[in-house]
PDB file of C-alpha atoms in Angstrom:
ATOM      1  CA  MET A   1     244.237   0.047  70.644  1.00  0.00           C
ATOM      2  CA  ALA A   2     244.258   2.578  73.504  1.00  0.00           C
ATOM      3  CA  CYS A   3     243.476   2.287  77.205  1.00  0.00           C
ATOM      4  CA  PHE A   4     242.432   4.946  79.657  1.00  0.00           C
ATOM      5  CA  LEU A   5     241.735   4.787  83.419  1.00  0.00           C
ATOM      6  CA  PHE A   6     238.609   6.827  84.112  1.00  0.00           C
ATOM      7  CA  ALA A   7     235.934   7.092  86.836  1.00  0.00           C
ATOM      8  CA  GLY A   8     237.590   4.464  88.964  1.00  0.00           C
ATOM      9  CA  ARG A   9     237.720   1.738  86.329  1.00  0.00           C
ATOM     10  CA  LYS A  10     239.624   0.872  83.201  1.00  0.00           C
ATOM     11  CA  LYS A  11     238.124   1.368  79.829  1.00  0.00           C
ATOM     12  CA  ILE A  12     239.609   0.146  76.572  1.00  0.00           C
ATOM     13  CA  VAL A  13     238.888   1.450  73.079  1.00  0.00           C
ATOM     14  CA  THR A  14     239.697  -0.794  70.114  1.00  0.00           C
ATOM     15  CA  ALA A  15     239.772  -0.031  66.373  1.00  0.00           C
ATOM     16  CA  SER A  16     238.864  -2.653  63.751  1.00  0.00           C
ATOM     17  CA  PHE A  17     238.894  -3.408  60.065  1.00  0.00           C
ATOM     18  CA  ASP A  18     235.145  -4.079  60.412  1.00  0.00           C
ATOM     19  CA  SER A  19     234.649  -0.238  60.177  1.00  0.00           C
ATOM     20  CA  THR A  20     233.794   0.096  63.844  1.00  0.00           C
ATOM     21  CA  ALA A  21     235.468   0.886  67.205  1.00  0.00           C
ATOM     22  CA  LYS A  22     234.317  -0.524  70.561  1.00  0.00           C
ATOM     23  CA  ILE A  23     234.594   0.656  74.141  1.00  0.00           C
ATOM     24  CA  TRP A  24     235.086  -2.121  76.642  1.00  0.00           C
ATOM     25  CA  ASP A  25     235.142  -2.576  80.363  1.00  0.00           C
ATOM     26  CA  ALA A  26     238.644  -3.956  81.000  1.00  0.00           C
ATOM     27  CA  GLN A  27     237.636  -5.924  84.072  1.00  0.00           C
ATOM     28  CA  SER A  28     234.538  -7.702  82.844  1.00  0.00           C
ATOM     29  CA  GLY A  29     235.336  -7.659  79.126  1.00  0.00           C
ATOM     30  CA  LYS A  30     231.825  -6.327  78.454  1.00  0.00           C
ATOM     31  CA  VAL A  31     231.202  -4.057  75.457  1.00  0.00           C
ATOM     32  CA  LEU A  32     230.078  -0.591  76.726  1.00  0.00           C
ATOM     33  CA  ALA A  33     229.532   1.098  73.396  1.00  0.00           C
ATOM     34  CA  ASN A  34     229.808   0.203  69.710  1.00  0.00           C
ATOM     35  CA  LEU A  35     231.025   3.128  67.622  1.00  0.00           C
ATOM     36  CA  LYS A  36     229.467   2.809  64.172  1.00  0.00           C
ATOM     37  CA  GLY A  37     229.613   5.399  61.419  1.00  0.00           C
ATOM     38  CA  HIS A  38     232.814   4.955  59.425  1.00  0.00           C
ATOM     39  CA  THR A  39     232.556   3.458  55.924  1.00  0.00           C
ATOM     40  CA  SER A  40     235.961   1.796  55.854  1.00  0.00           C
ATOM     41  CA  TYR A  41     238.639   0.401  58.128  1.00  0.00           C
ATOM     42  CA  VAL A  42     239.126   2.159  61.512  1.00  0.00           C
ATOM     43  CA  LEU A  43     242.859   2.401  61.823  1.00  0.00           C
ATOM     44  CA  ASP A  44     243.250   4.087  65.164  1.00  0.00           C
ATOM     45  CA  ALA A  45     241.267   5.156  68.243  1.00  0.00           C
ATOM     46  CA  SER A  46     242.277   6.950  71.406  1.00  0.00           C
ATOM     47  CA  PHE A  47     240.774   8.736  74.419  1.00  0.00           C
ATOM     48  CA  SER A  48     241.082  12.458  75.043  1.00  0.00           C
ATOM     49  CA  PRO A  49     243.345  13.351  78.024  1.00  0.00           C
ATOM     50  CA  ASP A  50     240.285  13.788  80.275  1.00  0.00           C
ATOM     51  CA  GLY A  51     238.702  10.516  79.148  1.00  0.00           C
ATOM     52  CA  LYS A  52     235.436  12.093  78.119  1.00  0.00           C
ATOM     53  CA  LYS A  53     235.857  11.820  74.345  1.00  0.00           C
ATOM     54  CA  ILE A  54     237.221   9.389  71.825  1.00  0.00           C
ATOM     55  CA  ILE A  55     238.713  10.148  68.429  1.00  0.00           C
ATOM     56  CA  THR A  56     238.809   7.557  65.636  1.00  0.00           C
ATOM     57  CA  ALA A  57     240.733   7.693  62.344  1.00  0.00           C
ATOM     58  CA  SER A  58     239.575   5.751  59.296  1.00  0.00           C
ATOM     59  CA  PHE A  59     240.652   4.668  55.864  1.00  0.00           C
ATOM     60  CA  ASP A  60     237.506   6.511  54.663  1.00  0.00           C
ATOM     61  CA  SER A  61     239.587   9.713  54.957  1.00  0.00           C
ATOM     62  CA  THR A  62     237.645  11.044  57.939  1.00  0.00           C
ATOM     63  CA  ALA A  63     238.090  11.214  61.701  1.00  0.00           C
ATOM     64  CA  LYS A  64     235.252  11.265  64.229  1.00  0.00           C
ATOM     65  CA  ILE A  65     234.916  12.506  67.718  1.00  0.00           C
ATOM     66  CA  TRP A  66     232.669  10.483  70.021  1.00  0.00           C
ATOM     67  CA  ASP A  67     231.154  10.853  73.456  1.00  0.00           C
ATOM     68  CA  ALA A  68     233.009   8.181  75.517  1.00  0.00           C
ATOM     69  CA  GLN A  69     229.951   7.628  77.735  1.00  0.00           C
ATOM     70  CA  SER A  70     227.112   7.432  75.235  1.00  0.00           C
ATOM     71  CA  GLY A  71     228.992   6.477  72.090  1.00  0.00           C
ATOM     72  CA  GLU A  72     227.334   9.252  70.104  1.00  0.00           C
ATOM     73  CA  VAL A  73     229.170  11.115  67.331  1.00  0.00           C
ATOM     74  CA  LEU A  74     230.013  14.681  68.399  1.00  0.00           C
ATOM     75  CA  ALA A  75     231.853  15.739  65.261  1.00  0.00           C
ATOM     76  CA  ASN A  76     232.721  14.381  61.826  1.00  0.00           C
ATOM     77  CA  LEU A  77     236.125  15.671  60.654  1.00  0.00           C
ATOM     78  CA  LYS A  78     236.373  15.733  56.848  1.00  0.00           C
ATOM     79  CA  GLY A  79     239.075  17.122  54.652  1.00  0.00           C
ATOM     80  CA  HIS A  80     242.054  14.893  54.927  1.00  0.00           C
ATOM     81  CA  THR A  81     244.607  13.942  52.286  1.00  0.00           C
ATOM     82  CA  SER A  82     247.002  11.058  52.556  1.00  0.00           C
ATOM     83  CA  TYR A  83     250.046  12.748  54.043  1.00  0.00           C
ATOM     84  CA  VAL A  84     248.536  15.451  56.274  1.00  0.00           C
ATOM     85  CA  SER A  85     247.326  15.425  59.844  1.00  0.00           C
ATOM     86  CA  LYS A  86     244.968  18.115  61.051  1.00  0.00           C
ATOM     87  CA  ILE A  87     244.134  19.690  64.413  1.00  0.00           C
ATOM     88  CA  TRP A  88     240.445  20.375  64.787  1.00  0.00           C
ATOM     89  CA  ASP A  89     238.281  22.407  67.168  1.00  0.00           C
ATOM     90  CA  VAL A  90     236.173  19.841  68.978  1.00  0.00           C
ATOM     91  CA  LYS A  91     233.046  22.023  69.285  1.00  0.00           C
ATOM     92  CA  SER A  92     232.938  23.534  65.790  1.00  0.00           C
ATOM     93  CA  GLY A  93     234.680  20.854  63.793  1.00  0.00           C
ATOM     94  CA  THR A  94     236.843  23.438  62.047  1.00  0.00           C
ATOM     95  CA  VAL A  95     240.548  22.951  61.199  1.00  0.00           C
ATOM     96  CA  LEU A  96     242.857  24.784  63.528  1.00  0.00           C
ATOM     97  CA  ALA A  97     246.161  23.627  62.023  1.00  0.00           C
ATOM     98  CA  GLU A  98     247.521  21.266  59.320  1.00  0.00           C
ATOM     99  CA  LEU A  99     250.490  19.125  60.231  1.00  0.00           C
ATOM    100  CA  ARG A 100     252.513  18.752  57.039  1.00  0.00           C
ATOM    101  CA  GLY A 101     255.873  16.911  56.894  1.00  0.00           C
ATOM    102  CA  HIS A 102     255.322  13.161  56.462  1.00  0.00           C
ATOM    103  CA  SER A 103     256.082  11.771  52.998  1.00  0.00           C
ATOM    104  CA  ASP A 104     253.728   8.849  53.090  1.00  0.00           C
ATOM    105  CA  TRP A 105     250.405   7.781  54.687  1.00  0.00           C
ATOM    106  CA  VAL A 106     249.781   9.088  58.202  1.00  0.00           C
ATOM    107  CA  ARG A 107     248.744   6.002  60.247  1.00  0.00           C
ATOM    108  CA  SER A 108     247.861   7.455  63.680  1.00  0.00           C
ATOM    109  CA  ALA A 109     247.907  10.577  65.880  1.00  0.00           C
ATOM    110  CA  SER A 110     247.810  10.819  69.638  1.00  0.00           C
ATOM    111  CA  PHE A 111     247.854  13.720  72.175  1.00  0.00           C
ATOM    112  CA  SER A 112     250.222  14.004  75.097  1.00  0.00           C
ATOM    113  CA  PRO A 113     248.597  13.774  78.570  1.00  0.00           C
ATOM    114  CA  ASP A 114     248.737  17.597  78.940  1.00  0.00           C
ATOM    115  CA  GLY A 115     247.278  18.148  75.460  1.00  0.00           C
ATOM    116  CA  LYS A 116     250.161  20.299  74.349  1.00  0.00           C
ATOM    117  CA  LYS A 117     251.850  17.834  71.932  1.00  0.00           C
ATOM    118  CA  ILE A 118     250.795  15.363  69.287  1.00  0.00           C
ATOM    119  CA  VAL A 119     252.683  12.357  68.006  1.00  0.00           C
ATOM    120  CA  THR A 120     251.926  11.074  64.560  1.00  0.00           C
ATOM    121  CA  THR A 121     253.039   7.909  62.795  1.00  0.00           C
ATOM    122  CA  SER A 122     253.486   7.247  59.120  1.00  0.00           C
ATOM    123  CA  SER A 123     254.252   4.650  56.461  1.00  0.00           C
ATOM    124  CA  ASP A 124     257.354   6.753  55.728  1.00  0.00           C
ATOM    125  CA  ASN A 125     259.001   4.848  58.640  1.00  0.00           C
ATOM    126  CA  THR A 126     258.982   7.874  60.995  1.00  0.00           C
ATOM    127  CA  SER A 127     257.022   9.445  63.793  1.00  0.00           C
ATOM    128  CA  LYS A 128     256.875  13.141  64.473  1.00  0.00           C
ATOM    129  CA  ILE A 129     256.207  15.157  67.617  1.00  0.00           C
ATOM    130  CA  TRP A 130     254.254  18.341  67.010  1.00  0.00           C
ATOM    131  CA  ASP A 131     253.433  21.421  69.028  1.00  0.00           C
ATOM    132  CA  VAL A 132     249.590  21.716  69.160  1.00  0.00           C
ATOM    133  CA  LYS A 133     249.478  25.510  69.388  1.00  0.00           C
ATOM    134  CA  SER A 134     251.778  26.263  66.488  1.00  0.00           C
ATOM    135  CA  GLY A 135     251.577  23.096  64.405  1.00  0.00           C
ATOM    136  CA  THR A 136     255.331  22.957  64.107  1.00  0.00           C
ATOM    137  CA  VAL A 137     257.503  19.804  64.317  1.00  0.00           C
ATOM    138  CA  LEU A 138     259.360  19.525  67.619  1.00  0.00           C
ATOM    139  CA  ALA A 139     261.174  16.268  66.933  1.00  0.00           C
ATOM    140  CA  GLU A 140     261.324  13.497  64.351  1.00  0.00           C
ATOM    141  CA  LEU A 141     261.705   9.862  65.517  1.00  0.00           C
ATOM    142  CA  ARG A 142     263.816   7.971  63.027  1.00  0.00           C
ATOM    143  CA  GLY A 143     265.021   4.386  63.465  1.00  0.00           C
ATOM    144  CA  HIS A 144     262.291   2.009  62.324  1.00  0.00           C
ATOM    145  CA  SER A 145     262.980   0.158  59.067  1.00  0.00           C
ATOM    146  CA  ASP A 146     259.297  -0.088  58.044  1.00  0.00           C
ATOM    147  CA  GLY A 147     256.046   1.833  58.512  1.00  0.00           C
ATOM    148  CA  VAL A 148     255.201   3.004  62.014  1.00  0.00           C
ATOM    149  CA  VAL A 149     251.577   2.027  62.823  1.00  0.00           C
ATOM    150  CA  SER A 150     251.036   3.393  66.311  1.00  0.00           C
ATOM    151  CA  ALA A 151     252.537   5.670  68.946  1.00  0.00           C
ATOM    152  CA  SER A 152     251.539   6.867  72.399  1.00  0.00           C
ATOM    153  CA  PHE A 153     252.859   8.998  75.242  1.00  0.00           C
ATOM    154  CA  SER A 154     253.579   7.488  78.665  1.00  0.00           C
ATOM    155  CA  PRO A 155     251.138   8.680  81.446  1.00  0.00           C
ATOM    156  CA  ASP A 156     253.644  11.324  82.588  1.00  0.00           C
ATOM    157  CA  GLY A 157     254.298  12.506  78.999  1.00  0.00           C
ATOM    158  CA  LYS A 158     258.064  11.938  79.258  1.00  0.00           C
ATOM    159  CA  MET A 159     258.326   8.903  76.978  1.00  0.00           C
ATOM    160  CA  ILE A 160     256.816   7.785  73.666  1.00  0.00           C
ATOM    161  CA  ALA A 161     256.289   4.208  72.569  1.00  0.00           C
ATOM    162  CA  THR A 162     256.151   3.408  68.866  1.00  0.00           C
ATOM    163  CA  VAL A 163     255.169   0.144  67.155  1.00  0.00           C
ATOM    164  CA  SER A 164     256.207  -0.700  63.579  1.00  0.00           C
ATOM    165  CA  VAL A 165     255.598  -3.226  60.799  1.00  0.00           C
ATOM    166  CA  ASP A 166     259.329  -4.057  61.192  1.00  0.00           C
ATOM    167  CA  ASN A 167     258.275  -6.171  64.220  1.00  0.00           C
ATOM    168  CA  THR A 168     259.848  -3.878  66.831  1.00  0.00           C
ATOM    169  CA  ALA A 169     258.661  -1.417  69.433  1.00  0.00           C
ATOM    170  CA  LYS A 170     260.815   1.552  70.407  1.00  0.00           C
ATOM    171  CA  ILE A 171     260.840   3.807  73.456  1.00  0.00           C
ATOM    172  CA  TRP A 172     261.877   7.463  72.910  1.00  0.00           C
ATOM    173  CA  TYR A 173     262.438  10.520  75.113  1.00  0.00           C
ATOM    174  CA  ALA A 174     259.507  12.835  74.291  1.00  0.00           C
ATOM    175  CA  ASP A 175     261.397  16.078  75.024  1.00  0.00           C
ATOM    176  CA  LYS A 176     264.122  15.634  72.417  1.00  0.00           C
ATOM    177  CA  GLY A 177     263.067  12.594  70.368  1.00  0.00           C
ATOM    178  CA  SER A 178     266.143  10.506  71.178  1.00  0.00           C
ATOM    179  CA  LEU A 179     265.923   6.721  71.257  1.00  0.00           C
ATOM    180  CA  LEU A 180     266.079   4.985  74.605  1.00  0.00           C
ATOM    181  CA  TYR A 181     265.782   1.336  73.574  1.00  0.00           C
ATOM    182  CA  THR A 182     264.289  -1.085  71.050  1.00  0.00           C
ATOM    183  CA  PHE A 183     262.143  -4.099  71.941  1.00  0.00           C
ATOM    184  CA  PHE A 184     261.669  -6.997  69.574  1.00  0.00           C
ATOM    185  CA  THR A 185     260.315 -10.484  69.964  1.00  0.00           C
ATOM    186  CA  VAL A 186     262.235 -13.656  69.089  1.00  0.00           C
ATOM    187  CA  ASP A 187     259.210 -15.944  69.371  1.00  0.00           C
ATOM    188  CA  SER A 188     255.900 -15.948  71.258  1.00  0.00           C
ATOM    189  CA  SER A 189     257.508 -15.859  74.696  1.00  0.00           C
ATOM    190  CA  ASP A 190     261.097 -14.570  74.306  1.00  0.00           C
ATOM    191  CA  TYR A 191     262.401 -11.091  73.493  1.00  0.00           C
ATOM    192  CA  LEU A 192     265.433  -8.840  73.434  1.00  0.00           C
ATOM    193  CA  ILE A 193     265.842  -5.185  74.384  1.00  0.00           C
ATOM    194  CA  VAL A 194     268.642  -3.194  72.766  1.00  0.00           C
ATOM    195  CA  ASP A 195     269.682   0.333  73.735  1.00  0.00           C
ATOM    196  CA  LYS A 196     271.090   3.071  71.470  1.00  0.00           C
ATOM    197  CA  ASP A 197     274.686   1.887  72.096  1.00  0.00           C
ATOM    198  CA  ASN A 198     273.843  -1.717  71.080  1.00  0.00           C
ATOM    199  CA  HIS A 199     273.872  -3.005  74.676  1.00  0.00           C
ATOM    200  CA  TYR A 200     271.228  -5.645  75.107  1.00  0.00           C
ATOM    201  CA  ASN A 201     269.241  -7.730  77.528  1.00  0.00           C
ATOM    202  CA  GLY A 202     266.321 -10.045  77.308  1.00  0.00           C
ATOM    203  CA  THR A 203     265.070 -13.487  78.205  1.00  0.00           C
ATOM    204  CA  GLU A 204     267.648 -16.223  78.680  1.00  0.00           C
ATOM    205  CA  ALA A 205     266.468 -18.204  75.664  1.00  0.00           C
ATOM    206  CA  ALA A 206     266.679 -15.194  73.386  1.00  0.00           C
ATOM    207  CA  ARG A 207     270.113 -14.208  74.592  1.00  0.00           C
ATOM    208  CA  LYS A 208     271.450 -17.694  73.881  1.00  0.00           C
ATOM    209  CA  LEU A 209     270.498 -17.249  70.172  1.00  0.00           C
ATOM    210  CA  LEU A 210     273.021 -14.387  69.798  1.00  0.00           C
ATOM    211  CA  TYR A 211     276.714 -14.731  69.011  1.00  0.00           C
ATOM    212  CA  PHE A 212     279.677 -13.056  67.376  1.00  0.00           C
ATOM    213  CA  THR A 213     281.421 -14.362  64.323  1.00  0.00           C
ATOM    214  CA  CYS A 214     285.119 -13.799  63.649  1.00  0.00           C
ATOM    215  CA  GLY A 215     285.894 -15.468  60.377  1.00  0.00           C
ATOM    216  CA  THR A 216     284.614 -19.031  60.930  1.00  0.00           C
ATOM    217  CA  GLU A 217     284.878 -18.757  64.706  1.00  0.00           C
ATOM    218  CA  ILE A 218     281.706 -18.422  66.767  1.00  0.00           C
ATOM    219  CA  ILE A 219     282.015 -16.512  70.046  1.00  0.00           C
ATOM    220  CA  GLU A 220     279.236 -16.911  72.612  1.00  0.00           C
ATOM    221  CA  LEU A 221     278.075 -13.544  73.927  1.00  0.00           C
ATOM    222  CA  GLU A 222     278.127 -14.812  77.521  1.00  0.00           C
ATOM    223  CA  GLN A 223     281.903 -14.406  77.252  1.00  0.00           C
ATOM    224  CA  VAL A 224     281.548 -10.626  76.943  1.00  0.00           C
ATOM    225  CA  LYS A 225     278.822  -9.996  79.514  1.00  0.00           C
ATOM    226  CA  THR A 226     279.118  -6.730  81.423  1.00  0.00           C
ATOM    227  CA  SER A 227     278.749  -6.293  85.183  1.00  0.00           C
ATOM    228  CA  SER A 228     275.479  -4.344  84.638  1.00  0.00           C
ATOM    229  CA  GLY A 229     273.772  -7.309  83.117  1.00  0.00           C
ATOM    230  CA  PHE A 230     273.640  -5.714  79.689  1.00  0.00           C
ATOM    231  CA  GLN A 231     275.832  -6.960  76.953  1.00  0.00           C
ATOM    232  CA  ILE A 232     277.440  -5.390  73.876  1.00  0.00           C
ATOM    233  CA  LEU A 233     275.826  -6.330  70.615  1.00  0.00           C
ATOM    234  CA  GLN A 234     278.010  -5.507  67.596  1.00  0.00           C
ATOM    235  CA  ASN A 235     279.694  -7.221  64.632  1.00  0.00           C
ATOM    236  CA  ALA A 236     283.162  -8.627  65.260  1.00  0.00           C
ATOM    237  CA  SER A 237     285.602  -8.380  62.359  1.00  0.00           C
TER     238      SER A 237
END
């Protein structure tokens, strides 16, 4: 799912296994347009940086570009294979570049706000940042332990958020692809955030579930809390 603030109001585009995508008014919850045309699951949908177009990707091996106002199909992008993303010319529907490098299914692709970069996700447990003009890989985001299903740039383009089947979300620096922190849920209301150095924070209930073990001894993590409010999460020997 992707969200874009446009023309003074919030619009949301959602992708569904019912082979459609929908554009919604975020305030009223009203469906503004129903995007029909794919013949299999729609796996991802996102707005263009200017909010005027929507691109959808489907399990039917095609992508489609839609008019975000009318919901009409502007281009039907055919020619995909499992492990390759493609950059297309919106007007002509011709391929400008092929993004090769993933070793398993490509799950999603999203532009940076300035349109100069693309982030892709894959079932190979990685995401990649690409240069739109050259089609080369700028950075590879490694750290998830299962397939990465979605990724998006922050509004200023400086960060990337990824979501994985491993039940975590990660925040990365978009310029060099380094990990900032990992977010994962403990239950429906509690969560932990862990940074690259294994310092952690989170809700009180989630923090209380963590502890060190030293042989048969259990050491509560509150005993090693730092002054910054973050704590060190590591195995004691």
